[in-house]
XYZ file of C-alpha atoms in Angstrom:
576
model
C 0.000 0.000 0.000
C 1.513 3.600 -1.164
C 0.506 7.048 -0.320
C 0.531 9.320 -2.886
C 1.867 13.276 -2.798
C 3.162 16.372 -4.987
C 6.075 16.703 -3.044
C 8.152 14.583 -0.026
C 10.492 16.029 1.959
C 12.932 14.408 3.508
C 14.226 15.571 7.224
C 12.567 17.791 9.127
C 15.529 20.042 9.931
C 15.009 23.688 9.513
C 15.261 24.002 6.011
C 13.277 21.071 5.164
C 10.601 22.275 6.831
C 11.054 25.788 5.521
C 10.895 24.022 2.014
C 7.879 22.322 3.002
C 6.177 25.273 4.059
C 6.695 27.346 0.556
C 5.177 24.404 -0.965
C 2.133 23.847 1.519
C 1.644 27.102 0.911
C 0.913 26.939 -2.804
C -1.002 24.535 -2.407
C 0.760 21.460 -2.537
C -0.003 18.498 -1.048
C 3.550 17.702 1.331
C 4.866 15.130 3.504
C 8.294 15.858 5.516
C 9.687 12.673 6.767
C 11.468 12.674 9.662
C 13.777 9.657 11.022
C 13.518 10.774 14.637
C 11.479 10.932 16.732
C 11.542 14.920 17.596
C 11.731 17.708 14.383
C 14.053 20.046 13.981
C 17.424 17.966 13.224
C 20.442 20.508 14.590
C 17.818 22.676 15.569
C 15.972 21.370 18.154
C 15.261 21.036 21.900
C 15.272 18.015 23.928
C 14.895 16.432 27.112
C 18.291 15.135 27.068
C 18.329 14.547 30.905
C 14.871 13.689 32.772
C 12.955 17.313 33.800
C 15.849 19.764 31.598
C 15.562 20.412 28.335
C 18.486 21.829 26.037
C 19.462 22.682 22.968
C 21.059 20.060 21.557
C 23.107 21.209 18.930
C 22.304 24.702 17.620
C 21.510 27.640 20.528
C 22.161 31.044 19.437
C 19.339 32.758 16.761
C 21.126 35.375 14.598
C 20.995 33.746 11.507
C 17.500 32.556 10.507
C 16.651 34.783 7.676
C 13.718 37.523 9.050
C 11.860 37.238 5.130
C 11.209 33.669 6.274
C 10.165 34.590 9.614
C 7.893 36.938 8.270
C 6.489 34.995 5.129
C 5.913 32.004 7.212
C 4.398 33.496 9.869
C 7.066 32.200 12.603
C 5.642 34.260 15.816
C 1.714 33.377 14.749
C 2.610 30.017 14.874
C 4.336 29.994 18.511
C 8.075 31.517 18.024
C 9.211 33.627 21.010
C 12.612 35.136 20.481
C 14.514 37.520 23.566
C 17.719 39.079 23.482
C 20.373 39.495 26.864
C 22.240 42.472 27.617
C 25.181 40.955 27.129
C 25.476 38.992 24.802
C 28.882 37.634 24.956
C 31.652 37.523 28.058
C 35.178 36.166 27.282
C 36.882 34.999 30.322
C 40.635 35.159 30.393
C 43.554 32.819 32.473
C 44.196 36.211 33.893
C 40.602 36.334 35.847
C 40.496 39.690 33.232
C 36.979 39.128 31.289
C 35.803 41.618 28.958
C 31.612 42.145 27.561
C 30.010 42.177 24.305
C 26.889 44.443 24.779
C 23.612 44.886 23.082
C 24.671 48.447 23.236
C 27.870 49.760 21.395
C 28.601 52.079 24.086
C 29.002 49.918 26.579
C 31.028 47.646 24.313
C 33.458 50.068 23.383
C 33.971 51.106 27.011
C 35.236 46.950 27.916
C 37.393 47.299 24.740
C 38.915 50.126 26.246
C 39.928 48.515 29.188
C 42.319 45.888 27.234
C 43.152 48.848 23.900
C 41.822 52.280 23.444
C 43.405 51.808 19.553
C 41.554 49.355 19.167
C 38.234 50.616 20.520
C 38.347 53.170 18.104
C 39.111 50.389 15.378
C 36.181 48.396 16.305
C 34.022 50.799 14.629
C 36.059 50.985 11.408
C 35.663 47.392 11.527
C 31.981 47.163 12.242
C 31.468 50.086 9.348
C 33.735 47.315 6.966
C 31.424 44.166 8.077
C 28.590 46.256 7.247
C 29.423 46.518 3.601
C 30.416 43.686 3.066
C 26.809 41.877 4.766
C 25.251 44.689 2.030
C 26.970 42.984 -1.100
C 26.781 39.438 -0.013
C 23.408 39.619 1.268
C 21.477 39.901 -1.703
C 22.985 36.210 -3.087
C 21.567 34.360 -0.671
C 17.835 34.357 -0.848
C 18.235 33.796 -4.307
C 19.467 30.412 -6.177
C 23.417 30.376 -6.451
C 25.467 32.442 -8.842
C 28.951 31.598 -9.849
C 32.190 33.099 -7.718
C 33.247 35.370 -10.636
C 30.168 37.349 -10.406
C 30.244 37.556 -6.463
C 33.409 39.252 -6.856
C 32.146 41.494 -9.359
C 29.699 42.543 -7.509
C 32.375 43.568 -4.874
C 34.334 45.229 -7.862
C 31.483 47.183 -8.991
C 31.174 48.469 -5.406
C 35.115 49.641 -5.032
C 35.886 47.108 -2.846
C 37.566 44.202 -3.900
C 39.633 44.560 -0.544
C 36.791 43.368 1.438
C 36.251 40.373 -0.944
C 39.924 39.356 0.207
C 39.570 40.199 3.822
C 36.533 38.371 4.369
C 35.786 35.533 1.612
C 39.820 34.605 0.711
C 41.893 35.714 4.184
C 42.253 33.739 7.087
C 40.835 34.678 10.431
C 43.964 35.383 11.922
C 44.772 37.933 8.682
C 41.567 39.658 9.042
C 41.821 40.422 12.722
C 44.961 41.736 12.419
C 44.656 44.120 9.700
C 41.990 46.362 12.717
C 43.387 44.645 16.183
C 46.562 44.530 18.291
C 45.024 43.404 21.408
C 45.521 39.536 21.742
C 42.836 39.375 24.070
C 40.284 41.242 21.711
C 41.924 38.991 18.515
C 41.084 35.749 20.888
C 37.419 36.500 20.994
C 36.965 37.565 17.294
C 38.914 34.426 16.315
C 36.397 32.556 17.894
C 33.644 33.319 15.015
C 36.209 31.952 12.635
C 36.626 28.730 14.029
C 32.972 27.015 13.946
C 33.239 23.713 12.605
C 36.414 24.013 10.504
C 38.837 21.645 9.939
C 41.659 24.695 10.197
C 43.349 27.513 12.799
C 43.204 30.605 12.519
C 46.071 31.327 10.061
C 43.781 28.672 7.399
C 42.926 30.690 4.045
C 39.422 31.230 3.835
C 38.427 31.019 7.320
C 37.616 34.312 7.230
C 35.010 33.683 5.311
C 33.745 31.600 8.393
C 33.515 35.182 10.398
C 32.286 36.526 7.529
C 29.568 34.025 6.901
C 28.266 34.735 10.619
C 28.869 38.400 10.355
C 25.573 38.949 8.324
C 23.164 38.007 10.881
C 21.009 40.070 12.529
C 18.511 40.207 15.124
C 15.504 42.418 14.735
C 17.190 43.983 12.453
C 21.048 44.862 13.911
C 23.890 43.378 12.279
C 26.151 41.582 14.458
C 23.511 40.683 17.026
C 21.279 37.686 18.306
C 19.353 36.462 20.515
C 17.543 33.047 22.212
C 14.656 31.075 21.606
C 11.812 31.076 24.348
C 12.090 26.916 25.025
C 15.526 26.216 22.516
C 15.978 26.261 19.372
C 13.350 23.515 18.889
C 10.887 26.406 18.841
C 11.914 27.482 15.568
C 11.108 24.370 14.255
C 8.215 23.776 16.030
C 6.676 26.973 15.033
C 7.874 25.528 11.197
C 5.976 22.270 12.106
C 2.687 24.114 13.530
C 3.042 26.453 10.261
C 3.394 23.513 7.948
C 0.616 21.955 8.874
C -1.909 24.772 9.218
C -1.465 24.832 5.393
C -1.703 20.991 5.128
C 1.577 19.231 5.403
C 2.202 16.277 7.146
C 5.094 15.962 9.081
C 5.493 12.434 9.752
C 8.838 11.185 12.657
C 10.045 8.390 13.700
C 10.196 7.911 9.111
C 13.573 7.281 8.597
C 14.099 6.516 4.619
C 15.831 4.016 3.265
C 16.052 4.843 -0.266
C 15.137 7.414 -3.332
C 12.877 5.028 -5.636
C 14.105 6.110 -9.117
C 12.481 5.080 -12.377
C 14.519 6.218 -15.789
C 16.018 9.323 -15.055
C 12.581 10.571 -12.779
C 12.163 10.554 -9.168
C 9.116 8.449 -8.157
C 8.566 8.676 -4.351
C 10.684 7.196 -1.503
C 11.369 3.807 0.407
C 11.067 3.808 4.499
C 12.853 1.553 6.457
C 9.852 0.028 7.306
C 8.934 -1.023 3.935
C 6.625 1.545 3.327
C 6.770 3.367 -0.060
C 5.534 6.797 -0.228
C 4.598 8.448 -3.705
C 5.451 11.355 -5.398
C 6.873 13.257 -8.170
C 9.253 15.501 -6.404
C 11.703 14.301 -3.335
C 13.529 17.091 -1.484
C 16.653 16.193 0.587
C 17.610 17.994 3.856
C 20.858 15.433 4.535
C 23.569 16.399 3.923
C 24.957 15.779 -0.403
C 27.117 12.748 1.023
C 23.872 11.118 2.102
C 21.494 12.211 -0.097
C 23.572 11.437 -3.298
C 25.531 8.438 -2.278
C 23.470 6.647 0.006
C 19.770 7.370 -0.639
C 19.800 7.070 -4.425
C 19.998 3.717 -6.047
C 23.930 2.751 -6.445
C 24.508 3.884 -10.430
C 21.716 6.180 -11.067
C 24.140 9.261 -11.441
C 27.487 9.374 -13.469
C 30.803 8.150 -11.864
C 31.912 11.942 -12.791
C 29.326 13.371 -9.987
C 29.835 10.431 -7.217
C 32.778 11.326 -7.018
C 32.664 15.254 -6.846
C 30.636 14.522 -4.010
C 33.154 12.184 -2.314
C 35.752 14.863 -2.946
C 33.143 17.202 -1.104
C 35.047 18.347 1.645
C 32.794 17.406 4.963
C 36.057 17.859 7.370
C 35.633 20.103 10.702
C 33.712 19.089 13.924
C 32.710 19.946 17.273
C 31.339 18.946 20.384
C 28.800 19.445 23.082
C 28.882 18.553 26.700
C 25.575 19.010 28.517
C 25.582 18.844 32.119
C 22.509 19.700 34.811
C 24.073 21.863 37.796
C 22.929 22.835 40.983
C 24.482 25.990 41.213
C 25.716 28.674 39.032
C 28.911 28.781 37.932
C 31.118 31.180 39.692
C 33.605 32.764 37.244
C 37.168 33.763 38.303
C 37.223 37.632 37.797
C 33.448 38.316 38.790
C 31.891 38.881 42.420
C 29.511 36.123 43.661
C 26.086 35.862 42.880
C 24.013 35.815 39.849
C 24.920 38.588 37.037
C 25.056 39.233 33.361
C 28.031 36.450 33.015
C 25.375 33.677 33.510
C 22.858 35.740 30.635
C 25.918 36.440 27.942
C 27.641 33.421 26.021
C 30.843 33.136 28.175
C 33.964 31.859 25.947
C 36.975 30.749 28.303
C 40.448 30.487 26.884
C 40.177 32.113 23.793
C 43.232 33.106 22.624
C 44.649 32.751 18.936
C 47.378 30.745 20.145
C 45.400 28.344 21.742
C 42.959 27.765 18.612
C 46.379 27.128 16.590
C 47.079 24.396 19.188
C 43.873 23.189 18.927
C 44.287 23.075 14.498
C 47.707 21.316 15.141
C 45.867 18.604 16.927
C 42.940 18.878 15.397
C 45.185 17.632 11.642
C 46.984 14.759 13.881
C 43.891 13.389 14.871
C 44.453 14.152 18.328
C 43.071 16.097 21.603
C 44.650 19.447 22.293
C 46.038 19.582 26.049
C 44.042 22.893 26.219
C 40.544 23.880 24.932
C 38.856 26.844 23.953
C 34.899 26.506 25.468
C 31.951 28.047 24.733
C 29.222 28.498 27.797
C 25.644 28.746 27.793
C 23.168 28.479 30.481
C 19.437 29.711 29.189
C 18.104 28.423 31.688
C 18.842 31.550 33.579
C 16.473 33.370 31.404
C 14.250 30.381 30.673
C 13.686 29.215 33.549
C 11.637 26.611 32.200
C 14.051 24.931 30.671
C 15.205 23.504 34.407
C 13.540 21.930 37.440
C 13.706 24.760 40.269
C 16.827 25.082 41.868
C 18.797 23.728 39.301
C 19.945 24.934 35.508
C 21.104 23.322 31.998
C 24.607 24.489 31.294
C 25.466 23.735 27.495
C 29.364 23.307 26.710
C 30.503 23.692 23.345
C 34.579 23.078 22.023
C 34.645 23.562 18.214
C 37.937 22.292 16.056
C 37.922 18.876 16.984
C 39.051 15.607 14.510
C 36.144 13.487 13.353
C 38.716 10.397 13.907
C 41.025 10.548 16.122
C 44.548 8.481 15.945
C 44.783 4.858 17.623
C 40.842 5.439 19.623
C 37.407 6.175 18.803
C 35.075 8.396 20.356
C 32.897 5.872 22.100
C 35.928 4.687 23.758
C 37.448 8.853 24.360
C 33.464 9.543 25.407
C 34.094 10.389 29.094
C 37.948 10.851 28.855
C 37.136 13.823 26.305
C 34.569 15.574 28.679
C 36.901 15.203 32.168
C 39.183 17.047 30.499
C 36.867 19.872 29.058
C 36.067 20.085 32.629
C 38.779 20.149 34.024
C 39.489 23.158 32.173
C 35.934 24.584 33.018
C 36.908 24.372 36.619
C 39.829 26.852 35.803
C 37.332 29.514 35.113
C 34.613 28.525 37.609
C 36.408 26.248 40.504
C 32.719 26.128 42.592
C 31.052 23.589 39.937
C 33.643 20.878 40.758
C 30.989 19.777 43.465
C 27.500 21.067 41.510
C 27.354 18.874 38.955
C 24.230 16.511 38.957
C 24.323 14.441 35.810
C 25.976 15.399 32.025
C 25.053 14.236 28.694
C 28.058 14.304 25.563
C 27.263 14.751 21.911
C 30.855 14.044 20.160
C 31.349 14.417 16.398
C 30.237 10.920 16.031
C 27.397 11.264 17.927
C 26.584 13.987 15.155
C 27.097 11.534 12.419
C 25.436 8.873 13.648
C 22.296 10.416 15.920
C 21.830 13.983 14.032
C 22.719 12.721 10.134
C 25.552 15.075 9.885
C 28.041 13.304 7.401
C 31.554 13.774 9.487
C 30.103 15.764 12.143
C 30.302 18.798 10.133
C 27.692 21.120 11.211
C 27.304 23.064 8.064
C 26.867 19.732 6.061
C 30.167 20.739 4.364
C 33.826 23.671 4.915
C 32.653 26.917 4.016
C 35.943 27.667 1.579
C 35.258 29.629 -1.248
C 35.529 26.246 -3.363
C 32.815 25.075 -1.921
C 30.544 28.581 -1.738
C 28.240 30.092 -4.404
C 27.884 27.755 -7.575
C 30.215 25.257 -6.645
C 28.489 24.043 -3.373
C 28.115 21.555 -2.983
C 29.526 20.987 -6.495
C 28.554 22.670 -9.893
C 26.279 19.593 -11.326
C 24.136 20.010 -7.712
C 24.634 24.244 -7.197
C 21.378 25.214 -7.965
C 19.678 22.179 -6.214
C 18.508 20.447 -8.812
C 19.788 16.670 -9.530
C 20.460 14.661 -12.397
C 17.417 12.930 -11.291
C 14.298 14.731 -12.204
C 12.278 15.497 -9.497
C 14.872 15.356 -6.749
C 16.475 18.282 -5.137
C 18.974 18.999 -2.396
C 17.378 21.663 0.352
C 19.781 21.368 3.182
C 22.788 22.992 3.774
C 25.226 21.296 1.852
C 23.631 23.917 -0.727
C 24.199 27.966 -1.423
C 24.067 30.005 0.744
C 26.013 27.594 3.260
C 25.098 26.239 6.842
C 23.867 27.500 10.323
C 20.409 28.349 11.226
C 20.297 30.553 8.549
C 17.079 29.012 6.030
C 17.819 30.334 2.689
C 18.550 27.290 1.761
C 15.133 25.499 1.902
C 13.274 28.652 0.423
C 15.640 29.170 -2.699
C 14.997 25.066 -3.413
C 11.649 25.372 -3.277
C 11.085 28.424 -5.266
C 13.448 26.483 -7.484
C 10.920 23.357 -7.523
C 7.240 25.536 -7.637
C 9.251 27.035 -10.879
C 10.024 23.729 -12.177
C 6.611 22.490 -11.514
C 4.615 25.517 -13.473
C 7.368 25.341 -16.394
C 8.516 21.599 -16.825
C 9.156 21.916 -20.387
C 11.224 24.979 -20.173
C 13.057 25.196 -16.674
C 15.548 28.799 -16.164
C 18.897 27.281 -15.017
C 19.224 28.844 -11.317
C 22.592 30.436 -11.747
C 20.620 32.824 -14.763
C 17.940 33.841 -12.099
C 20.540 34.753 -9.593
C 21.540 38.669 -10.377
C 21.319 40.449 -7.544
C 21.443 44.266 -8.704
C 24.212 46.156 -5.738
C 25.711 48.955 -7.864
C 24.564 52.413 -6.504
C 22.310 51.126 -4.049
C 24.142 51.701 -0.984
C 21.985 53.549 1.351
C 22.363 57.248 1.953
C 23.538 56.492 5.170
C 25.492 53.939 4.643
C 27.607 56.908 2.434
C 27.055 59.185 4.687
C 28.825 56.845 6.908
C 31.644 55.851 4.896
C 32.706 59.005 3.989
C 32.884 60.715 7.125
C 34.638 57.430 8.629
C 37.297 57.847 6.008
C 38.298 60.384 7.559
C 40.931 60.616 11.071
C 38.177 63.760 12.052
C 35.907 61.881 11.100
C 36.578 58.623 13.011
C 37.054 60.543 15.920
C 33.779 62.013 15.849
C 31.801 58.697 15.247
C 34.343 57.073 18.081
C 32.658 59.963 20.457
C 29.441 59.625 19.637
C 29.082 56.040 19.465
C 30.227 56.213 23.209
C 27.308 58.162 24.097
C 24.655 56.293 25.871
C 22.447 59.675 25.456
C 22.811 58.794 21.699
C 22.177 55.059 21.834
C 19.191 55.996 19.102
C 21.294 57.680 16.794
C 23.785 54.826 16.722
C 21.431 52.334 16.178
C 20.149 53.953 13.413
C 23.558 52.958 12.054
C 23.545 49.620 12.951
C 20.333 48.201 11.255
C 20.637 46.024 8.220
C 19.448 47.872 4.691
C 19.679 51.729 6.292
């Protein structure tokens, strides 16, 4: 017995169900199949430990696209998003810490404290980030154009510099062009390193920063905020929207295989046996799996199975949750509760010690040291805990997907000791407050969240794998040699984190397909995004009076004005 549909979906991460909601929504009839049990893939919330929920993987909003949240609906359907204060504290071996503020005043003042220079640099470098997130921007709601004409588009705009700083530099190269502070470098370097499989002195990583650099919450570059209940609210709300328009989002579906007939797509396989019907199949895995393991062995050419084993999946990371009866008490910071337990603390961050961690990262190894990343939202979702207690998410990024002589199952426990060893550095009290933990190693990635080599971003985000050549130049515009399947995750432009693009360019690319089978518009010749003379007046204004030492001076001085916190936010949205 089949079912039959227009359209299946396979995964119910983010952009799968953001595919399946364009499609609902013109009135196609859509399943999304789901092989666990909870939606949301990398982007969820679970009960990982009885009573606590957490985050599992993703836990920071500042990328999800806000045309999807508005065009879907997002907050109708149940998404509550909140923003700290602080929104990032890096703790140094010194007990020295230092704040990043929803307020640039404030954040200039901390800067100060380590390098007045480069407080006043900050803002030439925020004004730089800026315009670049204004030229790169406009490429990714759309389907994927080729490199060449990215860097036109830089070219036409007089600044080809910022294509090299931020797409073709490494991290370490960026940050020092605007910083002399190593403290302030060791934070910034941080952005460079998520799930790469490279230090800070790699080529390219700067695209990395760059990559999270365009995100904005309610409309500020450089900002985010949390999730009322995780990050599984985003999807939930994409669930709830989905099927208000008559999807059905089936878990607990994992698919076996891609059921191919000729050269057309004909439905899907489940692991149970079931087949499920339809003329279009969407894949949210990643390209290794949804190329070389859902489709029938020989239904593409040799020439594309192997540009997608060459596909570089290398880069990993790690979470440690643990369930603590007391806050953490940082070295550096009075007792009690304050805006360190709000802000996402970062201990250890230095650009030497993410250079350690590449070096051991590339012999498969563990460094002695580790950078970590801190979160407990529990302290402003309080829900998220039993009383009395909070969820306290640990995250170490440049780790080997196989490491030399072991496995993880067997480094499991000797892996998170360590982190925590080095976690009691920074906050001795939680040697004794820890109630239970759970660990999510790259493996665990792999094997429990789909992600082919633990790579977060299904895929490195180098330039040769960006734009129309991700996840290779057969697949860029997320069509397949198969008619009627399509890659939607984000092995595809514009690239991974919670970010969504991805699943609404595929599916505009399939509702176009399905009105004009005969004559389809390759993707690539519907991607032109117009940028020449269309920076914003002040945007100019901006530039020019920041290109000037007066000039600088006088935006330095008013930006550390918290009379004119108004003014400078005016300055700081996205598209003004």
């Amino acid at each position: 017995m089949s079912t039959s549909y227009d359209a299946i979906v396979i995964g119910a991460g983010h952009n799968g169900l953001i595919s399946a909601n364009y499609l609902a929504r013109a009135g196609k009839k859509v399943v999304v199949l789901e092989a666990r049990d909870v939606v949301g893939g990398a982007c969820t919330t679970e009960e990982l430990i009885p009573g606590a929920k957490w985050s599992s993987c993703a836990f920071i909003q500042g990328l999800l696209r806000p045309e999807i949240i508005t065009e879907l609906e997002l907050a109708k359907y149940g998404l509550e998003m909140y923003q700290t204060e602080a929104m990032e504290v890096v703790i140094f071996d010194d007990a020295s810490h230092m704040f990043m503020w929803k307020d640039m005043d404030r954040t200039l003042k901390e800067l100060e404290k380590f390098s007045k220079t480069d407080a006043k640099a900050y803002l030439d470098f925020g004004v730089r980030i800026k315009k670049f997130a204004q030229i790169i921007t406009p490429f990714l709601m759309k389907p994927p154009t080729s490199r060449s004409e990215v860097l036109a588009a830089f070219e036409a705009e007089g600044a080809e510099d910022l294509f090299d700083e931020f797409v073709l530099s490494s991290t370490k190269d960026l940050l020092d062009r605007y910083f002399h502070s190593e403290h302030i470098k060791g934070l910034f370097t941080f952005f460079g390193m998520i799930s790469v499989w490279g230090g800070p002195s790699t080529p390219g990583t700067g695209y990395v920063y760059g990559h999270h650099s365009v995100g904005e919450f309610e409309g500020h570059l450089g900002q985010w905020g949390l999730v009322k209940g995780g990050m599984g609210g985003i999807t939930l709300a994409m669930t709830r929207a989905a099927e208000a328009h008559g999807a059905v989002v089936r878990t607990g579906a994992p698919v076996q295989q891609v059921l191919v007939s000729g050269t057309k797509v004909t439905g899907v396989r489940l692991k149970s046996g079931e087949e499920i019907l339809a003329p279009v199949v969407l894949s949210n895995a990643d390209p290794a799996r949804s190329i070389l393991q859902l489709l029938p062995k020989g239904t593409v050419k040799p020439s594309i199975e192997k540009a997608v084993q060459q596909y570089d999946n290398r880069g990993s990371m790690a979470r440690i949750h643990l369930l603590v009866d007391e806050l953490p008490e940082y070295i550096g910071f009075p007792a009690g509760q304050g805006p360190q337990h709000e802000a996402q603390a970062i201990m250890g961050a230095s650009v030497e010690n993410f250079e350690r961690a590449w070096e051991a990262q590339r012999r498969g190894e563990l460094p002695e040291d580790f950078v970590i990343e801190a979160m407990i939202q529990s302290v402003t979702d309080p829900g998220l805990a039993p009383e009395g207690k909070h969820t306290l998410t640990l995250g170490v990024q440049q780790l080997p997907f196989e490491l030399k002589g072991t496995t993880w199952d067997e480094m499991r426990d000797k892996f998170a000791d360590a982190v925590l060893q080095v976690l009691f550095r920074y906050a001795p009290n939680l040697r004794d407050h820890i109630l239970d933990r759970v660990v999510i190693t790259p493996l665990d990635l792999e094997r429990d969240y789909g992600l082919t080599g633990g790579n977060i971003f299904h895929g490195a985000m180098f330039l040769d794998q960006l734009f129309g050549s991700r996840p290779a130049p057969e697949l860029a515009d997320y069509r397949t040699p198969v008619t009627g399947y399509y890659l939607c995750g984000s092995g595809t432009h514009p690239g991974g984190g919670v970010m969504g693009a991805n699943g609404h360019n595929a599916a505009k690319v399939v509702l176009d397909d399905m009105h004009h089978p005969a004559g389809r518009t390759p993707a690539a010749a519907q991607a032109r995004p117009a940028v020449t003379g269309r920076t914003p007046v002040t945007d100019r204004f901006m530039s020019a009076v920041m290109g000037t030492k007066w000039g600088r001076e006088l935006g330095y001085r008013v930006a550390r004005q918290p009379a004119l916190r108004k003014v400078v936010k005016i300055f700081t949205r996205s598209g003004v």
